[in-house]
mmCIF file of C-alpha atoms and ligand atoms in Angstrom:
data_model
loop_
_atom_site.group_PDB
_atom_site.id
_atom_site.type_symbol
_atom_site.label_atom_id
_atom_site.label_comp_id
_atom_site.label_asym_id
_atom_site.label_seq_id
_atom_site.Cartn_x
_atom_site.Cartn_y
_atom_site.Cartn_z
ATOM 1 C CA MET A 241 -8.037 -102.868 15.840
ATOM 2 C CA THR A 242 -10.191 -102.033 18.729
ATOM 3 C CA ASP A 243 -8.268 -100.758 20.374
ATOM 4 C CA GLU A 244 -6.959 -97.970 17.580
ATOM 5 C CA ILE A 245 -11.273 -96.884 17.537
ATOM 6 C CA LYS A 246 -12.067 -93.892 19.232
ATOM 7 C CA HIS A 247 -16.091 -93.032 20.374
ATOM 8 C CA TYR A 248 -16.984 -89.121 20.306
ATOM 9 C CA ALA A 249 -19.297 -88.077 20.880
ATOM 10 C CA THR A 250 -20.378 -83.298 20.582
ATOM 11 C CA GLY A 251 -23.009 -82.267 21.361
ATOM 12 C CA SER A 252 -24.423 -77.802 21.820
ATOM 13 C CA VAL A 253 -24.884 -76.322 24.751
ATOM 14 C CA ILE A 254 -27.349 -73.480 24.804
ATOM 15 C CA PRO A 255 -28.401 -71.108 27.966
ATOM 16 C CA LEU A 256 -31.611 -68.673 27.423
ATOM 17 C CA GLY A 257 -32.789 -65.974 29.609
ATOM 18 C CA ASP A 258 -32.270 -61.917 30.706
ATOM 19 C CA GLY A 259 -30.073 -60.185 30.448
ATOM 20 C CA PHE A 260 -27.362 -60.257 34.432
ATOM 21 C CA THR A 261 -29.437 -63.537 34.222
ATOM 22 C CA GLY A 262 -25.247 -65.763 34.681
ATOM 23 C CA LYS A 263 -25.068 -67.230 31.452
ATOM 24 C CA SER A 264 -21.857 -66.164 30.295
ATOM 25 C CA VAL A 265 -19.941 -67.372 33.607
ATOM 26 C CA LEU A 266 -21.768 -69.972 34.313
ATOM 27 C CA SER A 267 -21.227 -71.427 31.122
ATOM 28 C CA ARG A 268 -17.205 -70.688 31.598
ATOM 29 C CA LEU A 269 -17.727 -72.079 34.897
ATOM 30 C CA ILE A 270 -18.323 -75.781 33.763
ATOM 31 C CA ILE A 271 -16.645 -75.730 31.027
ATOM 32 C CA ASP A 272 -13.405 -75.321 34.128
ATOM 33 C CA PRO A 273 -15.037 -76.899 37.369
ATOM 34 C CA LYS A 274 -12.385 -77.159 38.927
ATOM 35 C CA LEU A 275 -10.605 -73.479 38.606
ATOM 36 C CA SER A 276 -8.276 -71.476 40.849
ATOM 37 C CA ASP A 277 -10.412 -68.888 43.499
ATOM 38 C CA GLU A 278 -8.070 -66.686 41.915
ATOM 39 C CA LYS A 279 -9.094 -67.035 38.339
ATOM 40 C CA LEU A 280 -13.318 -67.273 39.879
ATOM 41 C CA ASN A 281 -12.720 -64.266 41.099
ATOM 42 C CA HIS A 282 -11.476 -63.202 38.213
ATOM 43 C CA ILE A 283 -14.453 -64.763 35.692
ATOM 44 C CA LEU A 284 -16.965 -63.432 38.126
ATOM 45 C CA LEU A 285 -15.747 -60.095 38.448
ATOM 46 C CA ARG A 286 -14.774 -58.988 34.615
ATOM 47 C CA THR A 287 -17.182 -60.834 32.895
ATOM 48 C CA ARG A 288 -19.685 -58.077 31.268
ATOM 49 C CA LYS A 289 -22.489 -57.573 29.750
ATOM 50 C CA SER A 290 -22.531 -59.809 26.288
ATOM 51 C CA TYR A 291 -22.934 -58.100 22.570
ATOM 52 C CA ASN A 292 -21.375 -61.265 20.528
ATOM 53 C CA ILE A 293 -21.870 -64.657 21.001
ATOM 54 C CA GLU A 294 -19.407 -66.389 22.919
ATOM 55 C CA ILE A 295 -17.992 -69.871 22.040
ATOM 56 C CA GLU A 296 -16.343 -72.077 24.515
ATOM 57 C CA PHE A 297 -16.227 -76.127 24.971
ATOM 58 C CA SER A 298 -15.241 -78.634 27.255
ATOM 59 C CA SER A 299 -14.406 -81.909 26.429
ATOM 60 C CA GLU A 300 -13.978 -84.993 28.608
ATOM 61 C CA GLU A 301 -14.126 -89.064 28.178
ATOM 62 C CA ILE A 302 -17.208 -90.464 29.433
ATOM 63 C CA ILE A 303 -18.059 -93.703 30.510
ATOM 64 C CA THR A 304 -20.813 -94.775 28.876
ATOM 65 C CA GLU A 305 -22.168 -98.838 28.061
ATOM 66 C CA ASP A 306 -19.047 -99.854 29.493
ATOM 67 C CA GLN A 307 -16.928 -97.733 26.236
ATOM 68 C CA PRO A 308 -15.586 -94.493 27.082
ATOM 69 C CA VAL A 309 -16.559 -91.853 25.082
ATOM 70 C CA ILE A 310 -14.520 -88.694 24.116
ATOM 71 C CA THR A 311 -17.857 -86.427 24.986
ATOM 72 C CA THR A 312 -17.369 -82.398 23.648
ATOM 73 C CA LEU A 313 -19.692 -79.927 25.281
ATOM 74 C CA GLN A 314 -20.136 -77.203 22.493
ATOM 75 C CA PHE A 315 -21.193 -74.032 24.311
ATOM 76 C CA TYR A 316 -22.844 -71.099 22.597
ATOM 77 C CA VAL A 317 -23.648 -68.277 24.348
ATOM 78 C CA PHE A 318 -25.910 -64.886 23.374
ATOM 79 C CA PRO A 319 -26.451 -61.636 24.821
ATOM 80 C CA GLY A 320 -29.607 -61.826 26.894
ATOM 81 C CA GLN A 321 -30.444 -57.998 25.872
ATOM 82 C CA ARG A 322 -33.542 -58.130 23.499
ATOM 83 C CA GLN A 323 -34.045 -53.931 23.843
ATOM 84 C CA LYS A 324 -31.247 -51.884 21.889
ATOM 85 C CA ILE A 325 -30.219 -49.585 24.326
ATOM 86 C CA SER A 326 -28.168 -48.230 21.950
ATOM 87 C CA GLU A 327 -26.796 -46.902 18.772
ATOM 88 C CA LYS A 328 -23.675 -49.539 19.409
ATOM 89 C CA SER A 329 -24.504 -52.160 21.559
ATOM 90 C CA THR A 330 -26.174 -55.481 19.426
ATOM 91 C CA THR A 331 -28.691 -57.428 20.142
ATOM 92 C CA PHE A 332 -29.478 -61.112 20.672
ATOM 93 C CA ASP A 333 -31.626 -61.282 18.132
ATOM 94 C CA GLU A 334 -29.010 -59.163 15.570
ATOM 95 C CA ILE A 335 -26.323 -61.548 16.553
ATOM 96 C CA LEU A 336 -28.699 -65.151 16.267
ATOM 97 C CA ASP A 337 -29.937 -63.028 12.999
ATOM 98 C CA PHE A 338 -26.046 -63.911 11.866
ATOM 99 C CA PHE A 339 -25.546 -67.455 13.160
ATOM 100 C CA ASP A 340 -28.808 -69.174 12.827
ATOM 101 C CA CYS A 341 -27.249 -70.997 9.791
ATOM 102 C CA PHE A 342 -24.774 -73.156 11.975
ATOM 103 C CA PRO A 343 -25.707 -76.394 11.254
ATOM 104 C CA VAL A 344 -25.168 -76.749 15.955
ATOM 105 C CA LEU A 345 -28.161 -74.746 16.175
ATOM 106 C CA LEU A 346 -30.490 -76.756 14.265
ATOM 107 C CA LYS A 347 -30.210 -79.240 17.176
ATOM 108 C CA VAL A 348 -29.654 -77.905 19.826
ATOM 109 C CA SER A 349 -28.645 -81.027 22.593
ATOM 110 C CA VAL A 350 -28.991 -78.911 26.052
ATOM 111 C CA LEU A 351 -30.636 -76.351 25.985
ATOM 112 C CA LEU A 352 -30.535 -73.955 29.796
ATOM 113 C CA LEU A 353 -32.971 -72.106 31.144
ATOM 114 C CA ILE A 354 -31.263 -69.769 33.147
ATOM 115 C CA TYR A 355 -33.430 -67.143 35.452
ATOM 116 C CA ASP A 356 -31.421 -65.243 38.665
ATOM 117 C CA VAL A 357 -33.641 -66.203 41.934
ATOM 118 C CA THR A 358 -33.588 -62.457 43.340
ATOM 119 C CA LYS A 359 -35.630 -61.659 40.112
ATOM 120 C CA GLU A 360 -38.683 -62.302 39.598
ATOM 121 C CA THR A 361 -38.819 -60.814 36.206
ATOM 122 C CA THR A 362 -35.761 -62.916 35.113
ATOM 123 C CA LEU A 363 -38.066 -66.180 36.242
ATOM 124 C CA GLN A 364 -41.306 -65.024 33.956
ATOM 125 C CA SER A 365 -39.033 -64.374 31.008
ATOM 126 C CA LEU A 366 -38.082 -67.658 31.229
ATOM 127 C CA GLU A 367 -41.650 -68.769 28.909
ATOM 128 C CA MET A 368 -40.326 -66.102 25.904
ATOM 129 C CA TRP A 369 -37.095 -67.893 25.174
ATOM 130 C CA LEU A 370 -39.018 -71.285 25.502
ATOM 131 C CA ARG A 371 -41.301 -69.985 22.734
ATOM 132 C CA PHE A 372 -38.297 -68.607 21.029
ATOM 133 C CA ALA A 373 -36.567 -72.060 21.270
ATOM 134 C CA LEU A 374 -39.530 -74.089 20.096
ATOM 135 C CA VAL A 375 -40.200 -71.384 17.256
ATOM 136 C CA LYS A 376 -36.335 -72.307 16.592
ATOM 137 C CA ASP A 377 -37.360 -75.854 16.486
ATOM 138 C CA TRP A 378 -34.979 -76.088 18.461
ATOM 139 C CA ILE A 379 -36.161 -78.981 20.934
ATOM 140 C CA TYR A 380 -36.090 -82.091 19.189
ATOM 141 C CA LYS A 381 -35.873 -85.678 20.609
ATOM 142 C CA ASP A 382 -32.411 -85.521 21.816
ATOM 143 C CA THR A 383 -32.827 -82.009 23.769
ATOM 144 C CA LEU A 384 -32.436 -81.658 27.267
ATOM 145 C CA ILE A 385 -33.458 -78.952 28.910
ATOM 146 C CA ILE A 386 -32.575 -77.782 32.195
ATOM 147 C CA LEU A 387 -34.650 -75.364 34.838
ATOM 148 C CA VAL A 388 -31.297 -73.081 35.914
ATOM 149 C CA SER A 389 -31.815 -71.224 39.347
ATOM 150 C CA ASN A 390 -28.884 -69.758 39.890
ATOM 151 C CA LYS A 391 -27.545 -66.560 42.332
ATOM 152 C CA THR A 392 -28.647 -69.369 45.117
ATOM 153 C CA ASP A 393 -25.751 -67.873 47.307
ATOM 154 C CA LEU A 394 -28.562 -64.803 46.985
ATOM 155 C CA GLU A 395 -31.524 -66.058 48.209
ATOM 156 C CA PRO A 396 -32.868 -69.710 48.141
ATOM 157 C CA ALA A 397 -34.912 -70.507 45.573
ATOM 158 C CA ASN A 398 -37.915 -71.930 46.321
ATOM 159 C CA ASP A 399 -38.840 -75.813 45.027
ATOM 160 C CA ASP A 400 -42.560 -75.412 44.299
ATOM 161 C CA THR A 401 -42.139 -72.811 41.729
ATOM 162 C CA ILE A 402 -39.311 -75.065 40.582
ATOM 163 C CA ASN A 403 -42.056 -78.483 40.221
ATOM 164 C CA LEU A 404 -44.673 -75.465 38.773
ATOM 165 C CA VAL A 405 -42.075 -73.855 36.263
ATOM 166 C CA LYS A 406 -41.111 -77.664 35.156
ATOM 167 C CA ASP A 407 -44.745 -78.572 34.859
ATOM 168 C CA THR A 408 -45.101 -75.362 32.596
ATOM 169 C CA ILE A 409 -42.495 -76.632 29.913
ATOM 170 C CA TYR A 410 -43.966 -79.769 29.302
ATOM 171 C CA GLY A 411 -47.464 -78.324 28.585
ATOM 172 C CA TYR A 412 -45.336 -76.366 26.143
ATOM 173 C CA ILE A 413 -43.249 -79.833 24.766
ATOM 174 C CA GLN A 414 -47.050 -81.412 24.494
ATOM 175 C CA ASP A 415 -48.516 -78.653 22.601
ATOM 176 C CA HIS A 416 -45.583 -78.458 20.349
ATOM 177 C CA GLU A 417 -46.542 -83.033 19.942
ATOM 178 C CA LEU A 418 -42.563 -82.289 20.555
ATOM 179 C CA PRO A 419 -41.375 -86.419 20.965
ATOM 180 C CA VAL A 420 -40.158 -85.093 24.675
ATOM 181 C CA GLU A 421 -40.066 -87.279 27.919
ATOM 182 C CA LYS A 422 -41.053 -85.717 31.292
ATOM 183 C CA GLU A 423 -37.538 -86.764 32.492
ATOM 184 C CA GLN A 424 -35.643 -85.580 30.067
ATOM 185 C CA ILE A 425 -36.891 -81.670 31.939
ATOM 186 C CA LYS A 426 -35.167 -80.986 35.015
ATOM 187 C CA SER A 427 -33.991 -78.530 37.613
ATOM 188 C CA ILE A 428 -30.910 -77.818 39.235
ATOM 189 C CA LYS A 429 -29.877 -74.953 41.878
ATOM 190 C CA THR A 430 -26.619 -73.185 40.770
ATOM 191 C CA SER A 431 -24.542 -69.516 42.919
ATOM 192 C CA CYS A 432 -21.055 -69.180 40.979
ATOM 193 C CA VAL A 433 -20.158 -67.789 44.172
ATOM 194 C CA ARG A 434 -19.712 -70.371 45.739
ATOM 195 C CA MET A 435 -19.872 -72.722 43.112
ATOM 196 C CA GLU A 436 -22.961 -75.135 43.531
ATOM 197 C CA GLY A 437 -24.490 -76.894 41.348
ATOM 198 C CA ILE A 438 -21.713 -76.420 38.729
ATOM 199 C CA GLU A 439 -20.482 -79.774 38.326
ATOM 200 C CA GLU A 440 -23.429 -82.040 39.352
ATOM 201 C CA LEU A 441 -24.821 -79.664 35.329
ATOM 202 C CA ARG A 442 -20.936 -80.396 33.670
ATOM 203 C CA LYS A 443 -21.947 -84.219 34.349
ATOM 204 C CA MET A 444 -25.839 -83.676 33.552
ATOM 205 C CA ALA A 445 -25.086 -82.759 30.351
ATOM 206 C CA LEU A 446 -21.522 -84.828 29.617
ATOM 207 C CA GLU A 447 -24.550 -87.652 30.534
ATOM 208 C CA TRP A 448 -26.455 -86.374 28.369
ATOM 209 C CA ILE A 449 -24.414 -85.478 25.146
ATOM 210 C CA ALA A 450 -21.722 -88.803 25.525
ATOM 211 C CA GLU A 451 -25.514 -91.045 24.813
ATOM 212 C CA ARG A 452 -27.294 -88.464 23.453
ATOM 213 C CA GLY A 453 -25.975 -86.334 21.313
ATOM 214 C CA ILE A 454 -24.124 -86.813 17.711
ATOM 215 C CA ARG A 455 -21.712 -89.685 17.970
ATOM 216 C CA GLY A 456 -19.084 -90.665 15.660
ATOM 217 C CA VAL A 457 -15.912 -92.600 15.847
ATOM 218 C CA GLY A 458 -11.731 -91.855 15.128
ATOM 219 C CA ILE A 459 -10.544 -94.247 12.946
ATOM 220 C CA ARG A 460 -6.991 -95.427 14.003
ATOM 221 C CA ASP A 461 -4.947 -92.731 16.557
ATOM 222 C CA ILE A 462 -2.190 -91.332 14.274
ATOM 223 C CA GLU A 463 0.636 -91.655 16.789
ATOM 224 C CA ASN A 464 -0.625 -95.350 17.092
ATOM 225 C CA LEU A 465 -1.066 -96.154 13.460
ATOM 226 C CA GLY A 466 2.936 -94.163 13.194
ATOM 227 C CA GLU A 467 4.659 -96.978 15.527
ATOM 228 C CA LYS A 468 2.930 -99.542 13.628
ATOM 229 C CA GLU A 469 3.877 -98.541 10.522
ATOM 230 C CA LYS A 470 7.283 -98.656 11.481
ATOM 231 C CA LYS A 471 7.324 -101.879 12.477
ATOM 232 C CA GLU A 472 5.945 -102.923 9.386
HETATM 233 N N1 GTP B 749 -24.730 -63.181 43.055
HETATM 234 C C1 GTP B 749 -23.976 -63.898 42.168
HETATM 235 N N2 GTP B 749 -23.674 -63.469 41.133
HETATM 236 C C2 GTP B 749 -23.445 -64.361 39.828
HETATM 237 C C3 GTP B 749 -23.962 -64.890 39.953
HETATM 238 N N3 GTP B 749 -23.867 -65.759 38.921
HETATM 239 C C4 GTP B 749 -23.606 -64.770 38.514
HETATM 240 N N4 GTP B 749 -22.964 -63.415 38.697
HETATM 241 C C5 GTP B 749 -22.592 -62.301 38.809
HETATM 242 O O1 GTP B 749 -23.959 -61.269 37.912
HETATM 243 C C6 GTP B 749 -23.905 -60.307 37.096
HETATM 244 C C7 GTP B 749 -23.993 -61.349 34.814
HETATM 245 O O2 GTP B 749 -23.367 -62.493 34.917
HETATM 246 P P1 GTP B 749 -23.052 -62.835 33.710
HETATM 247 O O3 GTP B 749 -22.828 -63.966 32.779
HETATM 248 O O4 GTP B 749 -22.665 -61.096 33.031
HETATM 249 O O5 GTP B 749 -25.008 -63.062 32.700
HETATM 250 P P2 GTP B 749 -25.613 -62.782 31.501
HETATM 251 O O6 GTP B 749 -26.481 -63.368 31.639
HETATM 252 O O7 GTP B 749 -24.373 -63.175 29.975
HETATM 253 O O8 GTP B 749 -25.994 -61.525 30.628
HETATM 254 P P3 GTP B 749 -25.768 -60.865 29.303
HETATM 255 O O9 GTP B 749 -23.950 -61.176 28.296
HETATM 256 O O10 GTP B 749 -25.535 -59.934 29.721
HETATM 257 O O11 GTP B 749 -26.830 -61.545 28.589
HETATM 258 C C8 GTP B 749 -21.723 -61.162 36.744
HETATM 259 O O12 GTP B 749 -22.038 -59.497 37.443
HETATM 260 C C9 GTP B 749 -21.348 -61.789 36.688
HETATM 261 O O13 GTP B 749 -20.597 -61.950 38.543
HETATM 262 C C10 GTP B 749 -23.473 -66.283 40.774
HETATM 263 O O14 GTP B 749 -24.347 -67.785 41.378
HETATM 264 N N5 GTP B 749 -24.537 -65.793 42.319
HETATM 265 MG MG1 MG B 750 -22.888 -62.178 29.011
#
């Protein structure tokens, strides 16, 4: 009977950060970290500025507390653009207005705060993005916050800066009296070009969601159930 029970866990992953920091590319690589060089180049060169929500899913079986859990990451990637640049372009706020009713956006499992190490302004903007997530009540006791220093192939990320930003994030969390531990604020250095940090980031998100995501139990494997019924 135990064999027929499957454990599931699912959670939303929301990357936030300015335009051109790598939210779309990073998300596409995290869901498919073993991709070929050809596909990597295609993603790097062909990913265009986002004007809409991009939704990506990826599942993997994770062993947690000696139990296999089929864990699904649900990525909801928004445009970083907040100012309207033309009549036809849609902004982050316009897209979000539309999707605000999504149940997955009520509680976010993993919040990625992404900046481009070569662009100081994208680091400064993280305060605005974090405030935004706080106002929306996205962060709760089971949210993992990861500060992502992206494009490290172009410039190294500064450890002092990373620690300072993590402390600032925790300061905001405390000001809002949220039940989030300091250990729930992590950081990672990534390069999409060199595929550095991608596997680790995927693992961090998967393991977190396997343990702290929305858990469920599937009743029976349909195939096995069919076999069993035939025998009876
Ligand atoms: N050198 C380098 N370029 C990167 C890296 N990650 C992403 N890029 C490039 O940065 C550009 C922007 O990446 P996107 O993923 O489209 O950025 P975004 O944050 O989704 O941007 P918006 O959709 O405008 O919000 C693309 O040309 C990517 O190929 C990286 O690690 N290193
Ligand atoms: Mg994008």
